[in-house]
Coordinates of N, CA and C in Angstrom, one line a residue:
M1 N 0.7 -1.6 0.0 CA 0.2 0.4 -0.1 C 1.5 1.2 0.2
S2 N 0.5 1.9 -1.0 CA 1.2 3.3 -1.5 C 0.6 4.4 0.3
G3 N 1.8 5.3 0.8 CA 2.4 5.9 1.5 C 3.0 5.8 1.9
P4 N 2.7 7.3 3.1 CA 4.1 7.6 4.0 C 5.0 6.0 5.4
G5 N 6.1 5.9 4.1 CA 6.3 4.7 4.8 C 5.8 4.2 4.3
A6 N 5.8 3.6 3.2 CA 5.2 2.6 2.1 C 6.6 2.4 1.7
D7 N 7.0 0.7 1.0 CA 7.7 0.1 0.9 C 7.8 1.2 -0.8
L8 N 9.6 1.4 -0.6 CA 9.6 2.4 -2.4 C 10.3 2.5 -3.0
T9 N 10.4 0.7 -3.8 CA 11.1 0.3 -4.0 C 9.9 0.5 -6.0
A10 N 9.4 0.2 -6.0 CA 8.0 0.5 -7.8 C 8.6 1.7 -7.3
L11 N 8.5 2.9 -6.3 CA 8.5 4.3 -6.9 C 10.5 5.1 -7.4
A12 N 10.8 3.7 -7.0 CA 12.8 3.8 -7.1 C 12.4 3.7 -7.9
D13 N 11.4 2.5 -9.2 CA 11.7 2.1 -10.6 C 11.1 3.1 -11.5
R14 N 10.3 3.6 -10.7 CA 9.3 4.6 -11.8 C 10.2 5.8 -11.9
I15 N 11.0 5.9 -11.1 CA 11.8 7.5 -11.1 C 14.4 6.4 -12.0
G16 N 13.6 5.7 -12.0 CA 14.9 4.7 -12.6 C 16.0 4.9 -11.9
H17 N 16.1 5.4 -11.0 CA 17.3 4.3 -9.9 C 17.0 4.3 -8.8
R18 N 18.1 3.0 -8.4 CA 17.4 1.5 -7.7 C 19.5 2.6 -5.8
F19 N 18.0 3.0 -4.6 CA 19.5 4.0 -4.7 C 19.7 2.9 -3.5
T20 N 20.7 4.1 -3.4 CA 22.2 2.6 -2.3 C 21.9 3.0 -0.8
D21 N 21.2 4.6 -0.1 CA 20.8 4.9 0.2 C 19.4 5.8 0.8
E22 N 18.6 4.5 0.6 CA 16.4 4.9 0.5 C 16.3 5.5 1.5
S23 N 17.5 6.1 2.8 CA 16.8 7.3 3.2 C 16.9 8.7 2.6
L24 N 17.9 8.6 2.1 CA 17.1 9.9 0.8 C 16.2 9.8 -0.2
L25 N 15.7 8.9 -0.5 CA 14.4 9.4 -1.1 C 13.3 9.8 0.0
R26 N 13.3 9.1 1.0 CA 12.1 9.1 2.3 C 12.5 9.7 2.6
R27 N 13.4 10.9 3.0 CA 13.6 12.4 3.2 C 12.7 13.2 2.1
A28 N 13.6 12.8 0.8 CA 12.6 13.9 0.1 C 11.6 14.1 -0.4
L29 N 10.3 13.3 0.3 CA 9.1 12.6 1.1 C 8.6 13.9 1.4
A30 N 9.9 13.9 2.9 CA 9.3 14.5 4.0 C 8.7 16.1 3.8
H31 N 7.8 16.2 3.7 CA 6.9 17.7 3.4 C 6.9 18.7 5.2
R32 N 7.9 19.4 5.1 CA 8.5 20.5 6.0 C 6.4 20.1 7.2
S33 N 5.6 20.0 6.7 CA 4.4 20.3 7.1 C 4.3 19.0 8.5
W34 N 4.7 17.2 7.8 CA 4.8 16.8 9.1 C 5.3 16.5 9.5
C35 N 7.7 17.8 8.9 CA 7.8 17.2 10.3 C 7.9 18.4 11.7
A36 N 7.0 19.0 11.1 CA 6.1 20.0 12.9 C 5.9 19.2 13.3
E37 N 5.1 18.1 12.8 CA 4.2 17.3 14.0 C 5.4 15.8 14.2
T38 N 6.8 15.8 13.4 CA 7.3 14.3 13.9 C 8.7 14.9 14.0
P39 N 9.1 14.8 15.9 CA 9.9 15.6 16.8 C 10.7 14.9 15.6
G40 N 12.2 15.4 15.2 CA 13.5 14.9 15.0 C 12.4 14.4 13.7
A41 N 11.9 15.4 12.7 CA 12.6 14.5 11.7 C 12.5 15.6 11.5
I42 N 13.2 15.5 9.9 CA 14.1 16.3 8.6 C 13.0 16.4 7.5
S43 N 12.5 18.0 7.0 CA 12.2 18.1 5.5 C 12.4 17.8 4.2
N44 N 12.1 17.9 3.2 CA 12.8 17.6 2.2 C 13.5 19.2 1.3
E45 N 13.2 20.0 2.3 CA 13.3 21.3 1.8 C 15.1 21.8 1.2
R46 N 16.0 20.9 2.0 CA 17.8 21.2 1.3 C 18.0 20.2 0.1
L47 N 17.5 19.6 0.2 CA 17.0 17.7 -1.1 C 16.6 19.0 -2.5
E48 N 15.7 19.7 -2.1 CA 15.2 21.0 -2.7 C 15.5 21.8 -3.7
F49 N 16.6 22.1 -2.6 CA 17.7 23.3 -3.2 C 18.2 22.7 -4.4
L50 N 18.9 22.0 -3.3 CA 19.8 21.5 -4.1 C 19.2 20.3 -5.2
G51 N 18.0 20.4 -5.1 CA 17.5 19.8 -6.7 C 16.3 20.4 -8.0
D52 N 16.7 21.7 -7.8 CA 16.7 22.4 -8.0 C 17.7 23.2 -9.4
A53 N 18.4 23.1 -8.2 CA 19.7 24.1 -8.8 C 20.4 22.4 -10.2
V54 N 20.9 20.8 -9.4 CA 20.7 20.5 -10.7 C 20.3 20.6 -12.0
L55 N 18.3 20.9 -11.5 CA 17.8 20.5 -12.5 C 17.2 21.7 -13.5
G56 N 18.6 23.1 -13.0 CA 19.0 24.5 -13.9 C 19.6 24.3 -13.9
W57 N 20.5 23.4 -13.8 CA 22.1 22.8 -14.6 C 21.4 22.3 -15.7
A58 N 21.2 20.9 -15.6 CA 21.2 19.7 -16.6 C 20.2 19.8 -18.0
I59 N 19.1 20.8 -17.9 CA 18.5 21.1 -18.5 C 18.7 22.5 -19.3
A60 N 19.3 23.4 -18.5 CA 20.9 24.4 -19.5 C 21.7 23.8 -20.7
D61 N 22.3 22.4 -19.9 CA 23.2 22.3 -20.4 C 22.3 22.0 -21.6
M62 N 21.4 20.8 -21.9 CA 20.4 19.9 -22.8 C 19.4 20.4 -23.9
V63 N 19.2 22.1 -23.2 CA 19.1 22.9 -24.3 C 20.2 23.0 -25.6
Y64 N 21.2 23.8 -24.8 CA 21.5 24.6 -24.9 C 22.6 23.4 -26.3
H65 N 22.9 22.2 -26.3 CA 23.4 21.4 -27.6 C 22.3 20.4 -28.5
R66 N 21.6 21.0 -28.1 CA 20.0 20.6 -28.4 C 19.1 21.6 -29.8
Y67 N 19.7 22.4 -29.3 CA 18.1 23.6 -29.5 C 20.1 24.5 -30.1
D68 N 19.9 25.1 -31.6 CA 20.0 26.2 -32.6 C 20.1 26.7 -32.0
V69 N 19.9 27.8 -30.8 CA 18.6 29.2 -31.4 C 19.3 30.3 -30.8
A70 N 18.8 31.3 -30.6 CA 19.0 31.9 -29.7 C 19.1 32.3 -28.1
E71 N 19.6 33.0 -27.6 CA 20.2 33.1 -25.7 C 17.8 33.1 -25.7
G72 N 17.4 34.0 -25.7 CA 16.1 34.1 -25.3 C 15.0 32.6 -25.9
Q73 N 15.2 32.9 -26.5 CA 14.8 31.0 -28.0 C 15.4 30.0 -26.1
L74 N 16.0 30.1 -25.4 CA 17.0 28.5 -24.5 C 15.6 29.3 -23.6
T75 N 16.5 30.9 -23.8 CA 15.7 30.5 -22.0 C 14.1 30.0 -22.1
D76 N 13.3 30.5 -22.9 CA 11.7 30.2 -23.1 C 11.8 28.6 -23.4
L77 N 12.4 27.7 -23.7 CA 12.5 26.4 -24.2 C 12.7 25.3 -22.9
R78 N 13.8 26.2 -21.8 CA 13.5 25.7 -20.4 C 12.5 26.2 -19.6
K79 N 12.3 27.5 -19.8 CA 10.9 28.0 -19.1 C 9.5 27.1 -19.2
S80 N 9.9 26.2 -20.4 CA 8.6 25.3 -21.0 C 8.7 23.6 -20.1
V81 N 9.7 23.5 -19.5 CA 9.6 22.2 -18.8 C 10.5 22.6 -16.8
V82 N 11.1 24.2 -16.8 CA 10.7 24.2 -15.7 C 9.7 25.1 -14.9
N83 N 8.6 24.2 -14.6 CA 7.6 25.7 -14.3 C 7.8 24.6 -13.3
A84 N 6.1 25.3 -12.1 CA 5.0 24.0 -11.4 C 4.6 23.6 -12.8
I85 N 3.6 23.1 -13.5 CA 3.4 22.8 -13.9 C 3.6 21.8 -13.8
A86 N 4.8 22.5 -15.4 CA 5.6 20.9 -16.1 C 5.9 19.7 -15.2
L87 N 6.1 19.8 -14.4 CA 6.9 19.2 -12.8 C 6.2 18.6 -12.0
A88 N 5.2 19.1 -12.0 CA 3.6 18.6 -10.5 C 3.1 17.2 -11.2
D89 N 3.6 17.7 -13.3 CA 2.9 17.4 -13.6 C 3.8 15.3 -13.7
V90 N 4.9 16.1 -14.3 CA 6.1 14.5 -13.9 C 5.9 13.9 -12.9
A91 N 6.0 15.4 -11.7 CA 5.5 14.1 -10.6 C 4.5 13.1 -10.0
Q92 N 3.4 13.8 -10.6 CA 2.3 13.1 -10.5 C 2.5 11.6 -11.9
E93 N 3.1 11.5 -12.4 CA 3.2 10.2 -13.6 C 3.6 9.5 -12.5
L94 N 4.7 9.4 -12.0 CA 5.5 9.1 -10.8 C 4.7 7.7 -10.0
G95 N 3.8 9.1 -9.7 CA 2.7 8.6 -8.2 C 3.5 9.5 -7.5
L96 N 4.0 10.0 -7.3 CA 4.6 10.4 -5.8 C 3.5 11.2 -4.5
G97 N 3.2 11.7 -5.5 CA 1.7 11.2 -3.8 C 1.9 11.1 -3.4
P98 N 1.2 10.3 -2.7 CA 0.5 8.8 -2.5 C 1.3 9.0 -0.9
H99 N 3.0 9.5 -1.7 CA 4.2 9.2 -0.9 C 4.2 10.6 0.0
I100 N 3.9 11.1 0.1 CA 4.7 12.6 0.2 C 3.8 12.2 1.2
M101 N 4.8 12.6 2.7 CA 4.4 12.0 3.7 C 3.9 14.7 4.4
L102 N 3.1 13.9 4.7 CA 2.4 15.1 4.7 C 1.8 15.1 6.2
G103 N 1.9 16.2 6.9 CA 1.2 17.1 8.7 C -0.1 16.8 8.2
R104 N -0.8 16.8 9.6 CA -3.0 16.5 9.1 C -3.3 17.2 7.9
G105 N -3.0 18.8 8.4 CA -3.5 19.8 8.5 C -3.4 19.9 6.5
E106 N -2.1 19.2 6.2 CA -2.1 19.5 4.3 C -2.3 18.2 4.5
A107 N -2.4 17.4 4.3 CA -3.6 16.0 3.9 C -5.2 16.1 3.0
A108 N -5.1 16.8 4.5 CA -6.4 16.8 4.8 C -7.3 17.8 3.9
A109 N -5.7 19.2 3.2 CA -6.8 20.2 2.9 C -6.2 20.0 1.4
G110 N -5.5 17.9 1.4 CA -5.3 17.8 -0.3 C -3.9 18.2 -0.6
G111 N -3.2 17.8 0.7 CA -2.0 18.7 0.3 C -1.5 17.3 -1.0
S112 N -1.2 16.7 -1.2 CA -1.0 15.5 -2.1 C -0.9 16.1 -3.5
D113 N -2.2 16.5 -3.8 CA -2.0 16.8 -5.4 C -2.2 18.4 -5.9
K114 N -1.4 19.3 -5.1 CA -0.9 20.7 -4.6 C 0.3 20.1 -6.0
P115 N 0.0 21.6 -7.5 CA 1.3 21.4 -8.2 C 2.9 21.4 -7.7
S116 N 2.4 22.8 -6.2 CA 3.8 23.4 -5.0 C 4.3 22.8 -4.9
I117 N 3.7 20.9 -3.9 CA 4.1 20.2 -3.3 C 5.1 19.4 -3.9
L118 N 3.7 19.4 -5.4 CA 3.8 17.8 -5.3 C 5.7 18.5 -7.7
S119 N 5.7 19.9 -7.3 CA 7.0 19.9 -7.4 C 7.7 20.5 -7.0
D120 N 7.7 20.4 -5.8 CA 9.2 20.9 -5.1 C 9.0 19.1 -4.7
A121 N 8.1 18.0 -4.3 CA 8.9 17.4 -4.5 C 9.6 16.7 -5.0
F122 N 8.6 16.5 -6.4 CA 10.0 15.6 -7.4 C 11.6 16.9 -7.3
E123 N 11.9 18.1 -7.1 CA 12.7 19.0 -7.7 C 13.7 18.7 -6.2
A124 N 12.9 16.9 -4.9 CA 13.8 16.8 -4.2 C 14.7 15.2 -4.6
V125 N 13.1 14.7 -4.9 CA 14.1 13.6 -5.8 C 15.2 13.2 -6.3
L126 N 14.9 14.6 -6.9 CA 16.1 14.8 -7.8 C 17.5 14.2 -7.0
G127 N 17.6 15.8 -6.5 CA 18.9 16.2 -5.1 C 19.4 14.9 -4.6
A128 N 18.0 13.9 -4.8 CA 18.6 12.7 -3.7 C 18.9 11.6 -4.7
V129 N 19.2 11.8 -6.2 CA 19.7 11.0 -6.9 C 20.8 11.4 -7.0
Y130 N 21.0 12.7 -7.3 CA 22.1 13.2 -7.2 C 22.5 13.0 -5.8
L131 N 23.3 12.5 -5.2 CA 23.2 13.1 -3.5 C 23.6 11.2 -3.4
D132 N 23.0 10.7 -4.3 CA 23.0 9.2 -3.8 C 23.8 8.8 -5.5
G133 N 23.7 9.0 -6.2 CA 24.3 8.1 -7.6 C 25.0 8.9 -8.7
G134 N 25.1 10.7 -7.8 CA 26.5 11.8 -8.6 C 25.2 12.3 -9.9
A135 N 26.0 13.1 -10.6 CA 25.3 13.8 -12.0 C 25.4 13.1 -12.3
E136 N 25.9 11.8 -13.1 CA 25.2 11.2 -14.1 C 23.9 10.9 -13.8
A137 N 23.0 9.6 -12.7 CA 21.9 9.6 -11.9 C 21.2 11.0 -12.4
A138 N 21.7 11.8 -12.0 CA 20.6 12.7 -12.1 C 20.3 13.8 -13.3
Y139 N 21.3 13.6 -14.1 CA 21.3 14.2 -15.5 C 20.6 12.7 -16.1
G140 N 20.5 11.5 -16.8 CA 19.5 10.3 -16.8 C 18.0 11.1 -16.3
M141 N 17.9 10.6 -14.6 CA 15.8 11.5 -14.7 C 15.6 12.0 -15.2
V142 N 16.8 13.5 -15.2 CA 16.7 14.2 -16.7 C 15.7 14.4 -17.3
E143 N 17.4 13.2 -18.5 CA 16.8 13.9 -19.6 C 15.6 12.4 -20.2
R144 N 15.7 11.6 -18.7 CA 14.7 10.4 -19.0 C 13.3 10.7 -18.8
L145 N 12.6 11.7 -17.1 CA 11.2 12.7 -17.6 C 10.9 14.0 -17.6
V146 N 12.1 14.6 -17.6 CA 11.9 16.0 -17.8 C 12.1 17.0 -19.4
M147 N 12.8 16.2 -19.9 CA 13.6 16.7 -21.4 C 12.5 16.0 -23.0
P148 N 11.5 14.6 -22.5 CA 9.8 14.9 -23.2 C 9.4 16.2 -23.5
R149 N 9.1 16.5 -22.4 CA 8.1 17.3 -23.0 C 8.3 18.9 -23.4
M150 N 9.7 18.6 -23.6 CA 10.4 19.1 -24.5 C 9.4 19.6 -25.6
P151 N 9.5 20.8 -26.1 CA 9.1 20.9 -27.2 C 9.9 21.1 -29.1
E152 N 9.7 19.5 -29.7 CA 10.6 19.2 -30.6 C 10.9 20.2 -31.3
T153 N 11.0 21.6 -31.6 CA 11.4 22.6 -32.3 C 11.1 23.3 -31.7
A154 N 12.7 24.6 -31.6 CA 12.0 25.2 -31.0 C 10.8 26.8 -32.2
D155 N 10.2 26.0 -32.7 CA 9.5 27.3 -33.3 C 7.7 26.2 -32.9
A156 N 7.9 25.2 -32.0 CA 6.7 24.9 -31.5 C 7.0 26.3 -30.2
M157 N 8.2 26.6 -30.0 CA 7.9 28.0 -28.4 C 6.7 28.9 -29.3
D158 N 6.6 29.0 -30.4 CA 5.7 30.1 -30.6 C 4.1 29.6 -29.6
Q159 N 4.4 28.4 -29.5 CA 2.4 28.7 -28.8 C 2.3 28.0 -28.2
F160 N 3.6 28.6 -27.3 CA 3.8 28.5 -25.6 C 3.9 30.3 -24.9
D161 N 3.3 29.9 -23.8 CA 2.3 30.8 -23.7 C 2.3 30.7 -21.9
Q162 N 3.5 31.5 -21.2 CA 3.2 31.6 -19.9 C 1.9 32.3 -19.5
K163 N 1.2 32.7 -20.0 CA -0.3 33.3 -19.6 C -1.9 32.3 -19.3
T164 N -1.3 31.0 -20.4 CA -2.0 29.7 -20.0 C -1.7 28.8 -19.3
Q165 N -0.4 28.7 -18.6 CA 0.2 28.5 -17.9 C -0.1 28.9 -16.5
L166 N 0.0 29.7 -16.3 CA -0.8 30.5 -14.6 C -1.6 29.9 -15.0
Q167 N -2.8 30.2 -16.5 CA -4.6 30.2 -15.4 C -4.7 28.5 -14.8
E168 N -3.8 27.6 -16.1 CA -4.5 26.3 -15.8 C -3.8 26.0 -14.3
L169 N -2.5 26.9 -14.2 CA -1.7 26.5 -12.7 C -2.7 27.0 -11.5
S170 N -3.4 28.3 -11.6 CA -4.7 28.5 -11.2 C -5.3 28.1 -11.0
A171 N -6.3 26.5 -12.2 CA -7.3 26.4 -12.1 C -6.8 25.6 -11.1
R172 N -5.7 24.9 -11.0 CA -5.8 23.1 -10.5 C -5.6 23.6 -9.7
A173 N -4.9 24.4 -8.1 CA -5.6 25.5 -7.4 C -6.7 25.2 -7.0
G174 N -8.0 25.0 -7.4 CA -8.4 25.8 -7.2 C -8.7 27.7 -6.6
R175 N -7.8 27.8 -6.9 CA -8.0 29.5 -6.9 C -8.8 31.2 -8.5
G176 N -9.0 31.3 -7.8 CA -9.3 32.1 -8.7 C -8.1 32.1 -10.2
A177 N -8.9 33.0 -11.5 CA -8.9 33.5 -12.7 C -7.6 34.9 -12.2
P178 N -6.3 34.0 -13.1 CA -5.3 35.5 -12.7 C -6.1 37.6 -13.1
V179 N -5.8 38.0 -12.4 CA -6.3 39.2 -14.0 C -4.6 40.7 -13.6
Y180 N -5.1 40.6 -14.5 CA -3.4 41.8 -15.0 C -4.1 42.6 -14.9
E181 N -3.0 44.2 -14.8 CA -3.1 45.5 -14.5 C -1.6 46.0 -15.3
V182 N -1.9 46.8 -15.9 CA -1.1 47.3 -17.3 C -0.7 48.9 -17.2
T183 N 0.6 49.0 -16.6 CA 0.7 50.7 -16.9 C 2.1 50.7 -17.8
S184 N 2.0 52.3 -18.5 CA 2.9 52.9 -19.3 C 3.6 54.3 -18.8
R185 N 4.4 54.0 -19.4 CA 5.3 55.2 -19.1 C 6.8 55.0 -20.5
G186 N 6.7 56.6 -20.6 CA 8.2 57.0 -21.4 C 6.7 57.8 -23.0
P187 N 7.3 58.4 -23.7 CA 7.1 59.2 -24.3 C 5.6 58.5 -25.3
D188 N 5.1 58.4 -26.7 CA 4.8 57.8 -27.1 C 5.2 56.6 -28.6
H189 N 6.9 57.3 -28.9 CA 7.7 56.2 -29.7 C 9.1 55.1 -29.3
A190 N 8.7 55.5 -27.5 CA 9.7 55.2 -26.8 C 9.0 53.8 -25.6
K191 N 7.4 53.6 -25.7 CA 6.3 53.8 -24.6 C 7.4 52.4 -23.3
S192 N 7.1 51.3 -23.0 CA 8.1 51.2 -21.8 C 6.0 50.3 -20.3
F193 N 6.4 48.5 -20.1 CA 4.8 48.2 -19.4 C 5.2 47.8 -19.3
H194 N 4.7 47.5 -17.1 CA 4.7 47.2 -16.8 C 3.5 46.4 -15.9
A195 N 3.3 45.2 -15.6 CA 2.1 44.9 -15.2 C 2.9 44.0 -13.8
I196 N 1.5 44.3 -13.6 CA 1.2 43.1 -12.5 C 0.2 41.4 -12.6
V197 N 0.2 41.3 -12.1 CA -0.8 39.8 -11.8 C -1.3 39.5 -10.4
R198 N -2.6 39.5 -10.5 CA -2.9 39.1 -9.2 C -4.2 37.8 -9.5
V199 N -3.8 37.0 -8.1 CA -5.0 35.8 -8.0 C -5.6 36.3 -7.0
D200 N -7.0 36.0 -6.4 CA -7.5 35.9 -5.3 C -7.7 37.3 -4.7
G201 N -6.7 38.5 -5.3 CA -6.5 39.7 -4.6 C -5.5 40.1 -4.4
E202 N -3.9 38.5 -4.5 CA -3.3 38.5 -4.4 C -2.1 38.6 -5.7
V203 N -1.6 40.2 -5.5 CA 0.2 40.0 -6.5 C 0.8 39.1 -6.3
I204 N 0.9 38.3 -7.5 CA 2.3 37.3 -7.6 C 2.8 37.1 -8.4
G205 N 2.8 38.4 -9.1 CA 4.1 38.3 -10.3 C 3.7 39.4 -10.5
E206 N 5.0 40.5 -11.5 CA 5.3 41.1 -12.4 C 6.4 40.7 -12.6
G207 N 6.1 42.4 -14.2 CA 7.2 41.8 -15.1 C 7.1 43.2 -16.4
D208 N 8.1 43.3 -16.6 CA 7.7 45.0 -18.3 C 8.3 44.1 -19.6
G209 N 8.1 44.9 -20.4 CA 8.4 44.9 -21.9 C 7.9 46.0 -22.7
R210 N 8.3 45.9 -23.8 CA 8.1 47.2 -25.0 C 7.1 47.1 -25.5
S211 N 5.8 45.9 -24.9 CA 4.1 46.4 -25.0 C 3.9 45.3 -24.3
K212 N 2.5 45.9 -24.2 CA 1.8 45.6 -23.2 C 1.1 43.7 -22.9
K213 N 1.9 43.2 -23.9 CA 1.0 41.9 -24.1 C 2.2 40.9 -23.5
A214 N 3.8 41.7 -24.0 CA 5.0 41.4 -23.7 C 5.2 41.6 -21.7
A215 N 4.4 42.4 -21.9 CA 5.0 41.9 -19.9 C 4.0 41.4 -19.0
E216 N 2.4 41.3 -20.2 CA 1.6 40.6 -19.4 C 3.1 39.1 -18.8
Q217 N 3.0 39.3 -20.1 CA 3.5 36.9 -20.5 C 4.5 37.9 -19.2
A218 N 5.6 38.6 -18.7 CA 6.7 38.5 -18.3 C 5.9 38.7 -16.3
A219 N 5.2 39.3 -16.6 CA 4.4 39.3 -14.8 C 3.9 37.9 -15.5
A220 N 3.7 36.6 -15.6 CA 2.5 35.3 -16.0 C 4.5 34.1 -15.6
T221 N 5.5 34.9 -16.1 CA 6.6 34.2 -16.2 C 6.7 34.2 -15.0
Q222 N 6.8 35.2 -14.0 CA 7.0 35.2 -12.4 C 6.5 34.6 -12.0
A223 N 5.3 34.8 -12.0 CA 4.0 34.2 -11.2 C 4.5 32.6 -11.5
C224 N 4.3 31.5 -12.6 CA 4.5 30.5 -12.5 C 5.5 29.9 -11.5
Q225 N 6.7 30.6 -11.5 CA 7.9 30.6 -11.0 C 8.0 30.7 -9.1
T226 N 6.2 30.9 -9.3 CA 7.0 31.1 -7.2 C 5.3 31.3 -6.8
F227 N 4.2 30.3 -7.9 CA 3.0 30.4 -7.7 C 3.2 28.5 -6.6
V228 N 1.6 29.2 -5.2 CA 2.4 28.6 -4.6 C 0.7 28.1 -3.7

């Protein structure tokens, strides 16, 4: 039966890494809410920090070598998979949710289905794989599980829309639709725009651009990276 304390062999098989030190995988699944109720427990936050850095490195290396495009497009390609929505989807496909150890309140609130918790857990698991198997093992995990979500060609990035991603993320979290507020400054021939995006009245992202659309996209991009 899956759940906290359950046998993690099948999960490790889906991840594609057989742990020498299985305690690393268990720690990667320990949410801070569970640790607050469990004396002596260590949360997955440090592993998440490490996994986030490893993910950034691996994806940057892969897109650099696989796509002959300008820096801006490389950044967009990276953002297409390094965001809470994409990583939460990977975590769900792996079946991480039932294994995440949550505090009673968080569990009752459906925490195992929250994109922010799922994506954080995925990064923590990646950090655990890195510590247990090294850079090659972690790189392979990213290549197997994350890179297949990358657009096949750079031209596909024309369809990549951070505003749509944010709207989907907000809906999955059971929150309201994003609302944008855009202001402009400068003369007509050289205007710049600043956008703020709110969800349920809370400012969750800001961004600038040479057009209203670009500013809104920039704000949505920031919001997707920090959405909770």
